[in-house]
Amino acid sequence: MSEENVRVRIAPSPTGAIHVGLARTALYNYLFAHKNKGTFVLRIEDTDFDRSTEESAQAIIKGLGWLGIRFDEGPYYQSQRMDLYKSYAEKLLQTSHAYKCYCTQERLEEERKRAETERRVWRYDRRCLNLTDSEKASFEAQGIKPAIRLRIPDGPTTFSDLIHGEITREAKDIDDFVAVRSNGIPTYNFVVVIDDHLMKMTHVLRAVEHISNTFKQVLLYKALGWDEPKFAHLPLILGEDKKKLSKRHGAMSLDEFRRLGYLPDALVNFLALLGWSPGEDREVMTRAELEDLFSLERINTSNAVFDMQKLTWMNGEYMRRMNPEDLIRAFTDWLAYTRTELPSEYATQELLSKAVPMIGERSRTLAEIYDALLPFISDDLTYDESGLEKHFRKDPDTVSQRLKLYRDKIEELDEWTVESTEEALRQLVEELDVKAGLLIHPVRLAVTGRTVGPPLFDCLVLLGRERVLERLGKLPR
RNA sequence: GGCCCCAUCGUCUAAUGGUUAGGACAUCACUCUUUCAAGGUGAAGAUACGGGUUCGAUCCCCGUUGGGGCUACCA
């Protein structure tokens, strides 16, 4: 199924860190646009002057850029389009679809609270709906600036959602909401309609939390005599606690994922699968495949819990499929992004080019690579406690003796290679008539401080003879 | 509280008015292996409940329960 001249947008409010919910919504819009050869627009909804920051707007653009989500138009800033909105408010007033409201916020707040304690439903009581001219004049004389409210017409309001089907709400359940604040700044529900119309949006894909706003917006489209776009309300991404993602959920900002060492492609793939599935048991997909397979019809109705473990698994999949050069670049980019300095003495390009692919094979995030790299780029070893317990403390004298024997053997080696160091160990093992593991494990522990890592003899070569001899002589207790 | 949305393994999901309800992550075994990771094999694990409709419902309808969202002169 292909749509004609698709135009979609994301319209984030720049009021904080960009989190994965926004990223997923952006991704779906982006995929939908690409799939239909349409246009993807970014519009910054900064009508809340108190909370909006340019910094946050930039972070959103950067964050999406990191994910490889590019837009074809924008960013448009609503704060720069204020003049445009005025005439439409005026028009609503003239056609009696809206009215001026002089109620103070304090009074409304009070009423709301009272209703709450009395367990009554509060809705604006339309006190200002039928104000006479003289009443209005009196308020104006007192210097009270009016807000503009939309008059919700009687009867049910229905819209057809591409994912949920028809959804209806009765007029009594919709508030005469404020379209223009008393300070003259229009609100989200008002400008979103104007901009979506003016920008010729054909589809609005956004999270289900906007369903209740949609009724207000549909009414606005009607009042202004415009056709509405098609709506599709996406399921929410929930945290482990099954609540909507918010600031409370710590590691959920894009920046945080980047710091933790996740790859944008892996995150995109994972996010795509949160609320959508291509069927046929497909999971790991390239971006091109994603664009090709994506369709609104296969978006789910129910919310999805963000499963960090699965993301981590998928990230590992991507890391293992990367070629060495790309992996090294991703790793060094990550170092730069997190401002992680490597000790220059050992952290040479040469070492990185050998070590990173080897370590990357057994890591799931870039941060894990860094951690596993530590023994090779620093002489400040910390020894794994359970490793010491298992491979050393049970019989320290014997182990020390064996390590010393191995040290003596490899000190004499003509060449320092994976083969030669292994051959030396095999010989020693035979001479001592013990299992190879009895030597391998303590040696690994002594030279890396760890019980896990790349194959031992690769580690030895990576470290170089000098450091290996040094470490074999400096035993843990 | 009111309104709205939702309901398949712990999690992400697939499927059909008739299937042994499939896959993935996670878990647990076993295997491979110098460790770890990866790989291989296998195990355990779901149609929330109650009514209908139907020859037959996980699937369609209603209700219950549960979860979620919204309930601003935020978006």
XYZ file of N, CA and C (backbone and C1' of nucleotides) in Angstrom, chain A residues 13 45 47-48 51 103 164 169 178 181-182 188 209 212-213 242-244 273 275 281 283 300-303 305 310 362 440-441 444 451-453, chain B residues 1-8 10-15 22-27 34-39 67-75:
350
model
N 8.306 19.220 22.070
C 8.479 20.440 22.827
C 9.874 20.395 23.432
N 7.794 22.714 18.972
C 6.602 23.279 19.599
C 6.995 23.988 20.892
N 5.725 26.756 22.357
C 4.767 27.782 22.772
C 4.727 27.930 24.285
N 5.363 27.007 24.984
C 5.486 27.155 26.425
C 6.817 27.871 26.689
N 9.177 27.008 29.711
C 9.943 25.765 29.824
C 10.823 25.467 28.614
N -11.637 34.822 33.490
C -11.425 34.156 34.776
C -9.934 34.135 35.109
N -6.484 2.464 15.962
C -7.516 2.074 16.926
C -8.929 2.076 16.378
N -15.941 10.778 21.807
C -16.054 11.358 23.144
C -17.197 12.352 23.154
N -8.430 26.413 26.672
C -7.827 27.694 26.305
C -7.012 27.522 25.026
N -3.637 32.008 25.428
C -3.465 32.414 26.826
C -3.728 33.915 26.972
N -3.925 34.305 28.215
C -4.203 35.721 28.467
C -3.002 36.598 28.090
N -0.686 24.811 22.711
C -0.373 23.673 21.852
C -1.560 23.214 21.011
N -1.021 9.088 24.177
C -1.347 10.090 25.191
C -2.021 11.304 24.566
N -6.718 12.209 23.778
C -7.683 13.157 24.346
C -7.519 14.556 23.747
N -6.314 14.884 23.321
C -6.127 16.164 22.641
C -6.762 16.154 21.253
N 6.372 -0.307 34.213
C 5.159 -0.252 33.397
C 4.503 1.110 33.382
N 5.233 2.107 33.781
C 4.720 3.477 33.705
C 5.337 4.161 32.485
N 4.592 5.147 31.983
C 5.094 5.911 30.853
C 6.490 6.446 31.146
N 11.086 -2.206 16.769
C 10.361 -3.408 17.173
C 9.491 -3.193 18.408
N 6.497 -1.946 19.380
C 5.214 -1.413 18.932
C 4.929 -1.743 17.483
N 8.895 -13.496 11.924
C 9.944 -13.669 12.925
C 11.208 -12.887 12.641
N 13.850 -9.973 13.086
C 14.240 -9.087 14.184
C 15.407 -8.171 13.834
N 1.243 -2.129 16.616
C 0.429 -2.731 17.661
C -0.457 -1.738 18.386
N -1.441 -2.294 19.079
C -2.345 -1.453 19.854
C -1.897 -1.347 21.307
N -1.151 -2.308 21.786
C -0.858 -2.293 23.219
C 0.536 -1.762 23.517
N 0.657 -1.177 24.689
C 1.912 -0.567 25.096
C 3.016 -1.601 25.261
N 6.833 -2.605 27.067
C 7.828 -2.347 28.109
C 9.224 -2.364 27.485
N 17.236 -6.922 26.160
C 17.128 -7.266 24.752
C 17.873 -6.251 23.890
N 33.479 -10.293 22.174
C 32.888 -10.805 23.412
C 32.298 -9.691 24.265
N 47.032 -22.197 32.803
C 46.398 -21.143 32.015
C 45.629 -20.151 32.887
N 44.838 -20.662 33.777
C 44.020 -19.764 34.588
C 44.846 -18.845 35.483
N 46.498 -16.191 33.310
C 45.566 -15.155 32.894
C 45.313 -14.168 34.032
N 39.531 -13.150 35.128
C 39.324 -14.577 34.845
C 38.742 -14.762 33.454
N 38.343 -13.659 32.857
C 37.735 -13.756 31.531
C 38.452 -12.825 30.563
N 38.312 -13.106 29.296
C 38.940 -12.251 28.297
C 39.248 -13.022 27.033
P -11.509 4.977 41.157
O -12.342 6.335 41.036
C -13.555 6.480 41.782
C -14.152 7.813 41.435
C -14.432 8.000 39.946
O -15.715 7.511 39.602
C -13.229 9.871 40.741
P -15.991 6.791 38.217
O -15.854 7.998 37.188
C -16.942 8.901 37.002
C -16.563 9.902 35.943
C -16.151 9.294 34.606
O -17.275 9.022 33.800
C -14.538 10.891 35.275
P -17.276 7.740 32.869
O -16.347 8.213 31.668
C -16.749 9.287 30.824
C -15.589 9.706 29.949
C -14.939 8.587 29.154
O -15.654 8.297 27.969
C -13.264 9.876 30.204
P -15.633 6.806 27.421
O -14.160 6.704 26.811
C -13.800 7.500 25.690
C -12.316 7.403 25.458
C -11.765 6.003 25.226
O -11.965 5.573 23.892
C -10.381 7.126 26.767
P -11.984 4.009 23.575
O -10.449 3.610 23.726
C -9.484 4.136 22.824
C -8.113 3.661 23.239
C -7.956 2.154 23.363
O -7.741 1.549 22.113
C -6.997 3.186 25.247
P -8.228 0.037 21.914
O -7.217 -0.780 22.842
C -5.839 -0.853 22.508
C -5.070 -1.506 23.632
C -5.443 -2.942 23.937
O -4.802 -3.820 23.044
C -5.219 -1.735 25.950
P -5.448 -5.306 22.835
O -4.994 -6.065 24.165
C -3.580 -6.091 24.489
C -3.384 -6.937 25.720
C -3.898 -8.374 25.532
O -2.979 -9.409 25.796
C -5.038 -7.255 27.341
P -1.497 -9.346 26.005
O -1.204 -10.904 25.832
C -2.205 -11.829 26.212
C -1.753 -13.202 25.810
C -0.278 -13.469 26.028
O -0.030 -13.856 27.368
C -0.874 -14.147 23.863
P 4.494 -15.321 32.111
O 5.602 -14.246 32.493
C 5.384 -13.380 33.609
C 6.526 -12.421 33.678
C 6.699 -11.583 32.415
O 5.927 -10.404 32.483
C 8.768 -12.605 32.981
P 5.231 -9.813 31.185
O 6.480 -9.301 30.364
C 7.193 -8.131 30.783
C 8.250 -7.806 29.758
C 7.748 -7.749 28.329
O 7.137 -6.513 28.017
C 9.686 -9.072 28.401
P 6.017 -6.436 26.898
O 6.895 -6.564 25.576
C 7.864 -5.566 25.242
C 8.497 -5.902 23.920
C 7.504 -6.212 22.816
O 7.000 -5.025 22.250
C 9.183 -7.879 22.833
P 5.550 -5.052 21.552
O 5.814 -6.087 20.374
C 4.800 -6.928 19.899
C 5.444 -8.048 19.119
C 4.470 -8.946 18.383
O 4.134 -8.358 17.129
C 6.043 -10.274 19.555
P 2.748 -8.706 16.486
O 2.974 -10.202 16.004
C 3.955 -10.482 15.021
C 3.922 -11.935 14.597
C 2.567 -12.500 14.221
O 2.178 -12.082 12.926
C 3.787 -14.083 15.474
P 0.633 -11.912 12.588
O 0.119 -13.418 12.720
C 0.565 -14.410 11.796
C -0.056 -15.734 12.156
C -1.574 -15.689 12.317
O -2.209 -15.800 11.060
C -0.617 -16.838 14.150
P 4.118 -23.413 19.799
O 5.342 -22.976 18.885
C 5.415 -23.422 17.535
C 5.953 -22.327 16.670
C 7.109 -21.532 17.272
O 8.354 -22.195 17.147
C 5.527 -20.029 16.427
P 9.455 -21.968 18.283
O 10.026 -20.536 17.907
C 10.636 -20.328 16.636
C 10.935 -18.870 16.446
C 11.843 -18.243 17.485
O 13.203 -18.516 17.239
C 9.995 -16.829 17.098
P 14.217 -18.544 18.473
O 14.317 -17.003 18.860
C 14.912 -16.066 17.959
C 14.869 -14.693 18.573
C 15.427 -14.614 19.990
O 16.832 -14.513 19.997
C 13.353 -13.499 19.900
P 17.644 -15.014 21.266
O 17.310 -13.913 22.364
C 17.785 -12.578 22.221
C 17.328 -11.740 23.377
C 17.688 -12.286 24.754
O 19.013 -11.943 25.109
C 15.424 -11.641 24.742
P 19.867 -12.964 25.991
O 18.999 -13.065 27.329
C 19.010 -11.987 28.259
C 18.036 -12.291 29.375
C 18.261 -13.593 30.119
O 19.281 -13.486 31.087
C 15.969 -13.362 29.610
P 20.200 -14.759 31.350
O 19.196 -15.786 32.035
C 18.536 -15.457 33.242
C 17.666 -16.603 33.679
C 18.339 -17.960 33.689
O 19.121 -18.142 34.856
C 16.221 -18.152 32.667
P 40.631 -26.018 24.601
O 40.542 -25.189 25.937
C 41.028 -25.746 27.159
C 41.255 -24.638 28.135
C 40.204 -23.563 28.094
O 39.142 -23.911 28.954
C 42.376 -22.588 28.064
P 37.706 -23.456 28.621
O 37.595 -22.073 29.400
C 37.752 -22.033 30.811
C 37.647 -20.610 31.264
C 36.435 -19.863 30.742
O 35.294 -20.129 31.539
C 38.361 -18.535 30.459
P 33.885 -20.287 30.861
O 33.572 -18.803 30.396
C 33.445 -17.758 31.354
C 33.425 -16.429 30.639
C 32.408 -16.317 29.513
O 31.119 -16.032 30.006
C 34.481 -15.443 28.800
P 29.848 -16.581 29.236
O 29.910 -15.801 27.846
C 29.637 -14.407 27.799
C 29.959 -13.864 26.431
C 29.234 -14.512 25.268
O 27.929 -13.993 25.108
C 31.514 -14.325 24.737
P 26.765 -14.944 24.592
O 27.237 -15.266 23.097
C 27.301 -14.244 22.115
C 27.958 -14.781 20.872
C 27.295 -16.013 20.283
O 26.192 -15.685 19.464
C 29.613 -16.391 20.447
P 24.924 -16.649 19.484
O 25.496 -18.005 18.872
C 26.024 -18.002 17.557
C 26.597 -19.362 17.250
C 25.661 -20.533 17.480
O 24.748 -20.693 16.410
C 27.782 -21.047 18.380
P -3.977 -2.865 38.575
O -3.299 -2.504 37.182
C -2.048 -3.086 36.835
C -1.683 -2.730 35.417
C -1.627 -1.255 35.089
O -0.427 -0.653 35.537
C -2.788 -2.377 33.373
P -0.485 0.885 35.957
O -0.582 1.583 34.537
C 0.457 1.416 33.583
C 0.026 2.007 32.275
C -0.352 3.469 32.301
O 0.789 4.303 32.276
C -1.959 2.274 31.064
P 0.659 5.773 32.898
O -0.191 6.523 31.783
C 0.372 6.729 30.495
C -0.662 7.360 29.606
C -1.222 8.685 30.082
O -0.365 9.753 29.745
C -2.997 7.293 29.403
P -0.332 11.033 30.681
O -1.735 11.720 30.370
C -2.000 12.243 29.068
C -3.443 12.650 28.990
C -3.910 13.641 30.054
O -3.571 14.973 29.711
C -5.486 11.895 29.871
P -3.457 16.060 30.872
O -4.919 16.046 31.515
C -5.988 16.717 30.882
C -7.215 16.533 31.724
C -7.122 17.115 33.131
O -7.430 18.502 33.125
C -8.012 14.926 33.225
P -6.797 19.431 34.166
O -7.050 20.785 33.373
C -6.202 21.195 32.381
C -5.684 22.576 32.726
C -5.282 23.268 31.417
O -5.864 24.532 31.187
C -3.357 22.798 32.843
P -6.253 25.627 32.084
O -5.252 26.590 31.348
C -5.181 26.635 29.939
C -4.023 27.532 29.609
C -2.930 27.399 30.683
O -1.700 27.051 30.065
C -3.750 29.692 30.482
P -0.471 27.122 29.820
O 0.278 25.752 30.197
C 0.052 24.594 29.436
C 1.395 23.986 29.193
C 1.582 23.355 27.832
O 1.947 24.328 26.875
C 2.317 21.870 29.520
P 1.417 24.238 25.395
O 2.214 22.981 24.834
C 3.623 23.015 24.628
C 4.104 21.599 24.392
C 3.458 20.910 23.194
O 4.122 21.210 21.989
C 3.312 19.489 25.074
